[in-house]
mmCIF file of C-alpha atoms in Angstrom:
data_model
loop_
_atom_site.group_PDB
_atom_site.id
_atom_site.type_symbol
_atom_site.label_atom_id
_atom_site.label_comp_id
_atom_site.label_asym_id
_atom_site.label_seq_id
_atom_site.Cartn_x
_atom_site.Cartn_y
_atom_site.Cartn_z
ATOM 1 C CA UNK A 1 25.752 -33.313 -42.684
ATOM 2 C CA UNK A 2 23.322 -36.200 -42.369
ATOM 3 C CA UNK A 3 25.558 -38.414 -44.481
ATOM 4 C CA UNK A 4 28.464 -37.573 -42.123
ATOM 5 C CA UNK A 5 26.437 -38.789 -39.121
ATOM 6 C CA UNK A 6 25.359 -41.907 -41.030
ATOM 7 C CA UNK A 7 28.931 -42.652 -42.108
ATOM 8 C CA UNK A 8 30.316 -42.360 -38.555
ATOM 9 C CA UNK A 9 27.593 -44.572 -37.070
ATOM 10 C CA UNK A 10 27.638 -47.200 -39.841
ATOM 11 C CA UNK A 11 31.412 -47.638 -39.413
ATOM 12 C CA UNK A 12 30.869 -48.584 -35.758
ATOM 13 C CA UNK A 13 27.965 -51.046 -35.838
ATOM 14 C CA UNK A 14 27.535 -54.738 -36.637
ATOM 15 C CA UNK A 15 23.954 -54.288 -37.852
ATOM 16 C CA UNK A 16 23.877 -51.480 -40.432
ATOM 17 C CA UNK A 17 20.304 -52.327 -41.453
ATOM 18 C CA UNK A 18 19.073 -51.332 -37.996
ATOM 19 C CA UNK A 19 20.598 -47.829 -38.178
ATOM 20 C CA UNK A 20 18.309 -44.831 -38.668
ATOM 21 C CA UNK A 21 19.271 -41.172 -38.565
ATOM 22 C CA UNK A 22 16.452 -38.625 -38.357
ATOM 23 C CA UNK A 23 17.220 -35.009 -39.154
ATOM 24 C CA UNK A 24 15.262 -32.036 -37.851
ATOM 25 C CA UNK A 25 16.069 -28.325 -37.647
ATOM 26 C CA UNK A 26 15.642 -25.573 -35.113
ATOM 27 C CA UNK A 27 17.156 -22.066 -34.919
ATOM 28 C CA UNK A 28 20.508 -23.392 -33.635
ATOM 29 C CA UNK A 29 20.959 -25.794 -36.512
ATOM 30 C CA UNK A 30 20.289 -29.427 -37.327
ATOM 31 C CA UNK A 31 19.532 -32.109 -34.763
ATOM 32 C CA UNK A 32 20.180 -35.778 -35.495
ATOM 33 C CA UNK A 33 18.382 -38.589 -33.720
ATOM 34 C CA UNK A 34 20.359 -41.788 -34.095
ATOM 35 C CA UNK A 35 18.905 -45.250 -33.480
ATOM 36 C CA UNK A 36 20.895 -48.476 -33.652
ATOM 37 C CA UNK A 37 20.318 -52.137 -32.769
ATOM 38 C CA UNK A 38 20.361 -52.689 -28.970
ATOM 39 C CA UNK A 39 23.503 -54.865 -29.341
ATOM 40 C CA UNK A 40 25.271 -51.968 -31.064
ATOM 41 C CA UNK A 41 24.441 -49.316 -28.429
ATOM 42 C CA UNK A 42 27.624 -49.980 -26.477
ATOM 43 C CA UNK A 43 29.813 -49.605 -29.581
ATOM 44 C CA UNK A 44 28.280 -46.272 -30.583
ATOM 45 C CA UNK A 45 28.484 -44.881 -27.047
ATOM 46 C CA UNK A 46 31.901 -46.328 -26.159
ATOM 47 C CA UNK A 47 33.663 -46.657 -22.827
ATOM 48 C CA UNK A 48 32.568 -43.808 -20.588
ATOM 49 C CA UNK A 49 30.691 -42.283 -23.532
ATOM 50 C CA UNK A 50 33.863 -41.411 -25.406
ATOM 51 C CA UNK A 51 32.760 -42.644 -28.844
ATOM 52 C CA UNK A 52 29.469 -40.708 -28.669
ATOM 53 C CA UNK A 53 31.401 -37.638 -27.520
ATOM 54 C CA UNK A 54 33.801 -38.004 -30.455
ATOM 55 C CA UNK A 55 30.868 -38.253 -32.905
ATOM 56 C CA UNK A 56 29.378 -35.045 -31.455
ATOM 57 C CA UNK A 57 32.724 -33.214 -31.631
ATOM 58 C CA UNK A 58 33.281 -34.100 -35.304
ATOM 59 C CA UNK A 59 29.691 -33.296 -36.321
ATOM 60 C CA UNK A 60 29.855 -29.956 -34.488
ATOM 61 C CA UNK A 61 33.118 -29.095 -36.265
ATOM 62 C CA UNK A 62 31.495 -29.817 -39.637
ATOM 63 C CA UNK A 63 28.495 -27.656 -38.630
ATOM 64 C CA UNK A 64 30.744 -24.845 -37.408
ATOM 65 C CA UNK A 65 32.232 -24.758 -40.887
ATOM 66 C CA UNK A 66 28.777 -23.836 -42.160
ATOM 67 C CA UNK A 67 28.327 -21.259 -39.406
ATOM 68 C CA UNK A 68 25.899 -23.076 -37.111
ATOM 69 C CA UNK A 69 25.690 -25.679 -34.358
ATOM 70 C CA UNK A 70 24.514 -29.295 -34.439
ATOM 71 C CA UNK A 71 23.089 -31.775 -31.960
ATOM 72 C CA UNK A 72 23.442 -35.549 -32.007
ATOM 73 C CA UNK A 73 21.197 -37.685 -29.794
ATOM 74 C CA UNK A 74 21.761 -41.398 -29.548
ATOM 75 C CA UNK A 75 18.461 -42.949 -28.528
ATOM 76 C CA UNK A 76 17.553 -46.409 -27.354
ATOM 77 C CA UNK B 1 54.627 -45.170 -8.112
ATOM 78 C CA UNK B 2 55.574 -48.215 -10.165
ATOM 79 C CA UNK B 3 57.325 -47.986 -13.474
ATOM 80 C CA UNK B 4 54.736 -48.250 -16.225
ATOM 81 C CA UNK B 5 54.700 -51.146 -18.671
ATOM 82 C CA UNK B 6 54.503 -48.552 -21.456
ATOM 83 C CA UNK B 7 58.012 -47.328 -20.603
ATOM 84 C CA UNK B 8 59.959 -49.871 -22.617
ATOM 85 C CA UNK B 9 62.710 -47.473 -23.621
ATOM 86 C CA UNK B 10 63.994 -46.326 -26.977
ATOM 87 C CA UNK B 11 65.544 -49.681 -27.912
ATOM 88 C CA UNK B 12 62.230 -51.578 -27.779
ATOM 89 C CA UNK B 13 60.662 -48.861 -29.876
ATOM 90 C CA UNK B 14 63.321 -49.183 -32.594
ATOM 91 C CA UNK B 15 62.915 -52.919 -32.706
ATOM 92 C CA UNK B 16 59.177 -52.550 -33.231
ATOM 93 C CA UNK B 17 59.781 -50.232 -36.189
ATOM 94 C CA UNK B 18 61.751 -52.983 -37.939
ATOM 95 C CA UNK B 19 59.303 -55.651 -36.859
ATOM 96 C CA UNK B 20 58.164 -58.314 -39.373
ATOM 97 C CA UNK B 21 54.693 -56.969 -38.492
ATOM 98 C CA UNK B 22 55.539 -53.830 -40.486
ATOM 99 C CA UNK B 23 53.392 -54.820 -43.510
ATOM 100 C CA UNK B 24 50.475 -55.198 -41.100
ATOM 101 C CA UNK B 25 51.192 -51.727 -39.763
ATOM 102 C CA UNK B 26 51.178 -50.375 -43.308
ATOM 103 C CA UNK B 27 47.856 -52.048 -44.023
ATOM 104 C CA UNK B 28 46.455 -50.413 -40.893
ATOM 105 C CA UNK B 29 47.886 -47.040 -41.944
ATOM 106 C CA UNK B 30 46.220 -47.302 -45.371
ATOM 107 C CA UNK B 31 42.879 -48.269 -43.812
ATOM 108 C CA UNK B 32 43.036 -45.341 -41.342
ATOM 109 C CA UNK B 33 43.920 -42.928 -44.170
ATOM 110 C CA UNK B 34 40.953 -44.188 -46.220
ATOM 111 C CA UNK B 35 38.651 -43.694 -43.238
ATOM 112 C CA UNK B 36 39.951 -40.163 -42.627
ATOM 113 C CA UNK B 37 39.620 -39.179 -46.303
ATOM 114 C CA UNK B 38 36.054 -40.416 -46.375
ATOM 115 C CA UNK B 39 35.366 -38.436 -43.200
ATOM 116 C CA UNK B 40 36.918 -35.272 -44.688
ATOM 117 C CA UNK B 41 34.848 -35.648 -47.844
ATOM 118 C CA UNK B 42 31.644 -35.851 -45.798
ATOM 119 C CA UNK B 43 32.713 -32.811 -43.777
ATOM 120 C CA UNK B 44 33.096 -30.999 -47.102
ATOM 121 C CA UNK B 45 36.841 -30.491 -46.559
ATOM 122 C CA UNK B 46 39.226 -30.783 -49.475
ATOM 123 C CA UNK B 47 42.428 -32.276 -48.008
ATOM 124 C CA UNK B 48 44.589 -35.399 -48.226
ATOM 125 C CA UNK B 49 45.359 -38.023 -45.548
ATOM 126 C CA UNK B 50 48.923 -39.317 -45.840
ATOM 127 C CA UNK B 51 49.621 -42.694 -44.177
ATOM 128 C CA UNK B 52 53.052 -43.510 -42.710
ATOM 129 C CA UNK B 53 54.331 -45.094 -39.523
ATOM 130 C CA UNK B 54 56.037 -43.272 -36.670
ATOM 131 C CA UNK B 55 57.587 -44.734 -33.481
ATOM 132 C CA UNK B 56 55.693 -48.015 -33.924
ATOM 133 C CA UNK B 57 52.405 -46.175 -34.397
ATOM 134 C CA UNK B 58 50.310 -45.774 -37.477
ATOM 135 C CA UNK B 59 50.712 -42.091 -38.345
ATOM 136 C CA UNK B 60 48.233 -40.378 -40.663
ATOM 137 C CA UNK B 61 48.820 -36.714 -41.435
ATOM 138 C CA UNK B 62 46.064 -34.550 -42.931
ATOM 139 C CA UNK B 63 47.658 -32.099 -45.381
ATOM 140 C CA UNK B 64 47.018 -29.812 -48.341
ATOM 141 C CA UNK B 65 43.768 -28.279 -47.092
ATOM 142 C CA UNK B 66 42.889 -24.580 -46.677
ATOM 143 C CA UNK B 67 44.327 -23.029 -43.465
ATOM 144 C CA UNK B 68 40.959 -22.342 -41.825
ATOM 145 C CA UNK B 69 39.864 -25.957 -42.381
ATOM 146 C CA UNK B 70 43.159 -27.227 -40.936
ATOM 147 C CA UNK B 71 42.568 -25.117 -37.802
ATOM 148 C CA UNK B 72 39.006 -26.416 -37.579
ATOM 149 C CA UNK B 73 40.211 -30.032 -37.779
ATOM 150 C CA UNK B 74 42.618 -29.455 -34.898
ATOM 151 C CA UNK B 75 39.974 -27.715 -32.759
ATOM 152 C CA UNK B 76 40.479 -26.135 -29.366
ATOM 153 C CA UNK B 77 43.433 -27.823 -27.596
ATOM 154 C CA UNK B 78 43.394 -30.456 -30.353
ATOM 155 C CA UNK B 79 40.010 -31.827 -29.285
ATOM 156 C CA UNK B 80 38.577 -32.263 -32.801
ATOM 157 C CA UNK B 81 41.748 -34.046 -33.837
ATOM 158 C CA UNK B 82 41.463 -36.312 -30.776
ATOM 159 C CA UNK B 83 37.847 -37.101 -31.751
ATOM 160 C CA UNK B 84 38.811 -37.968 -35.347
ATOM 161 C CA UNK B 85 41.614 -40.173 -34.022
ATOM 162 C CA UNK B 86 39.274 -41.943 -31.583
ATOM 163 C CA UNK B 87 36.689 -42.659 -34.318
ATOM 164 C CA UNK B 88 39.348 -43.803 -36.803
ATOM 165 C CA UNK B 89 40.921 -46.152 -34.256
ATOM 166 C CA UNK B 90 37.612 -47.607 -33.104
ATOM 167 C CA UNK B 91 36.045 -48.027 -36.562
ATOM 168 C CA UNK B 92 39.087 -49.371 -38.398
ATOM 169 C CA UNK B 93 40.195 -51.473 -35.407
ATOM 170 C CA UNK B 94 36.769 -53.109 -35.388
ATOM 171 C CA UNK B 95 36.895 -53.838 -39.102
ATOM 172 C CA UNK B 96 40.461 -55.238 -39.061
ATOM 173 C CA UNK B 97 39.778 -56.987 -35.743
ATOM 174 C CA UNK B 98 42.950 -55.495 -34.348
ATOM 175 C CA UNK B 99 43.978 -53.012 -31.686
ATOM 176 C CA UNK B 100 45.533 -50.140 -33.605
ATOM 177 C CA UNK B 101 48.008 -47.676 -32.183
ATOM 178 C CA UNK B 102 47.300 -44.640 -34.304
ATOM 179 C CA UNK B 103 48.118 -40.971 -34.345
ATOM 180 C CA UNK B 104 46.039 -38.773 -36.613
ATOM 181 C CA UNK B 105 47.689 -35.411 -37.216
ATOM 182 C CA UNK B 106 47.019 -32.201 -39.114
ATOM 183 C CA UNK B 107 50.029 -30.638 -40.824
ATOM 184 C CA UNK B 108 52.421 -32.161 -38.244
ATOM 185 C CA UNK B 109 50.650 -30.343 -35.372
ATOM 186 C CA UNK B 110 51.102 -33.310 -33.009
ATOM 187 C CA UNK B 111 54.585 -34.139 -34.237
ATOM 188 C CA UNK B 112 55.801 -30.618 -33.511
ATOM 189 C CA UNK B 113 54.208 -30.699 -30.048
ATOM 190 C CA UNK B 114 55.933 -34.051 -29.520
ATOM 191 C CA UNK B 115 59.320 -32.615 -30.499
ATOM 192 C CA UNK B 116 58.828 -29.770 -28.022
ATOM 193 C CA UNK B 117 57.971 -32.284 -25.282
ATOM 194 C CA UNK B 118 61.089 -34.381 -25.986
ATOM 195 C CA UNK B 119 63.187 -31.215 -25.890
ATOM 196 C CA UNK B 120 61.576 -30.152 -22.607
ATOM 197 C CA UNK B 121 62.199 -33.616 -21.088
ATOM 198 C CA UNK B 122 65.889 -33.334 -22.037
ATOM 199 C CA UNK B 123 66.185 -29.917 -20.398
ATOM 200 C CA UNK B 124 64.559 -31.231 -17.213
ATOM 201 C CA UNK B 125 66.835 -34.295 -17.214
ATOM 202 C CA UNK B 126 69.922 -32.113 -17.468
ATOM 203 C CA UNK B 127 68.667 -29.861 -14.684
ATOM 204 C CA UNK B 128 67.893 -32.801 -12.360
ATOM 205 C CA UNK B 129 71.371 -34.191 -13.042
ATOM 206 C CA UNK B 130 72.885 -30.827 -12.169
ATOM 207 C CA UNK B 131 70.817 -29.990 -9.067
ATOM 208 C CA UNK B 132 70.177 -33.534 -7.779
ATOM 209 C CA UNK B 133 66.576 -32.513 -7.055
ATOM 210 C CA UNK B 134 63.552 -34.318 -8.493
ATOM 211 C CA UNK B 135 61.111 -32.519 -10.776
ATOM 212 C CA UNK B 136 57.506 -33.088 -11.841
ATOM 213 C CA UNK B 137 56.135 -32.547 -15.315
ATOM 214 C CA UNK B 138 52.611 -31.403 -16.120
ATOM 215 C CA UNK B 139 49.876 -34.067 -16.360
ATOM 216 C CA UNK B 140 49.858 -35.769 -19.768
ATOM 217 C CA UNK B 141 48.428 -38.805 -21.542
ATOM 218 C CA UNK B 142 50.037 -42.261 -21.701
ATOM 219 C CA UNK B 143 51.628 -41.686 -25.093
ATOM 220 C CA UNK B 144 53.249 -38.429 -23.986
ATOM 221 C CA UNK B 145 54.435 -39.999 -20.719
ATOM 222 C CA UNK B 146 56.066 -42.770 -22.693
ATOM 223 C CA UNK B 147 57.932 -40.186 -24.770
ATOM 224 C CA UNK B 148 59.271 -38.649 -21.543
ATOM 225 C CA UNK B 149 60.200 -42.058 -20.053
ATOM 226 C CA UNK B 150 62.101 -42.866 -23.260
ATOM 227 C CA UNK B 151 64.130 -39.657 -22.977
ATOM 228 C CA UNK B 152 64.933 -40.241 -19.286
ATOM 229 C CA UNK B 153 65.955 -43.849 -20.041
ATOM 230 C CA UNK B 154 68.873 -42.400 -22.047
ATOM 231 C CA UNK B 155 70.311 -40.986 -18.784
ATOM 232 C CA UNK B 156 72.139 -43.615 -16.620
ATOM 233 C CA UNK B 157 71.923 -41.472 -13.493
ATOM 234 C CA UNK B 158 68.174 -40.743 -13.613
ATOM 235 C CA UNK B 159 64.862 -42.551 -13.349
ATOM 236 C CA UNK B 160 61.317 -41.544 -14.199
ATOM 237 C CA UNK B 161 58.052 -42.758 -12.699
ATOM 238 C CA UNK B 162 54.428 -41.886 -13.317
ATOM 239 C CA UNK B 163 52.264 -40.809 -10.401
ATOM 240 C CA UNK B 164 48.618 -39.839 -9.867
ATOM 241 C CA UNK B 165 45.546 -41.045 -11.732
ATOM 242 C CA UNK B 166 44.451 -40.250 -15.294
ATOM 243 C CA UNK B 167 43.732 -37.657 -16.575
ATOM 244 C CA UNK B 168 46.047 -35.977 -14.044
ATOM 245 C CA UNK B 169 48.777 -38.619 -14.178
ATOM 246 C CA UNK B 170 52.214 -37.033 -14.443
ATOM 247 C CA UNK B 171 55.880 -37.996 -14.701
ATOM 248 C CA UNK B 172 58.442 -37.416 -11.953
ATOM 249 C CA UNK B 173 62.138 -37.325 -12.891
ATOM 250 C CA UNK B 174 64.659 -38.024 -10.128
ATOM 251 C CA UNK B 175 68.287 -38.988 -9.551
ATOM 252 C CA UNK B 176 68.992 -42.693 -8.966
#
């Protein structure tokens, strides 16, 4: 799951070295905290938040396959 | 109320399919398919992404996966499929430095919905011709509206316009 989040984010950014994805777990499933370079924030979030929403939808589908939820936070 | 620039009619669409840009379209299709296959692999889904072109769009169909995974990839009202398409377009478009018109599909789910829409537009056109009264279609996205405009453009006695604001923008079909 973490490599899915990393893949999706790395495909969007200009500065891959600045990307970090932190994974933690609670009873609802994994939670991913994504950090990117400030210049890449707009690309990962997208117009009206649609790219971030798409990332969450795909990650949740992958989690659903394993019978749990998933959260993705994009932090600045 | 104005006619949309997207409604170029069936002739323009055909010309684009035979465009000298076609190799570029194929390159885009291959890149989108690669992206989707990598995505599937990381989702743990064993399926294939087949690249082709369709109505001047890059068309990538996900096939040969287990039924429950195919349903999962479509999602409720196609929302997972829309998300995959959005990420594929944005990521690959960025890399190729190009605006890509792409449809990502699962087992022809979108294509079948598209065929039903074209059929429905034809039925409405015939009814408007017969009754002389205008009709509204349900709200739909720009791509679907273009499909409807293309159908109506085949009728000399009718016109179609889009009204309202996205996401509730809809097509009206009326006699000329």
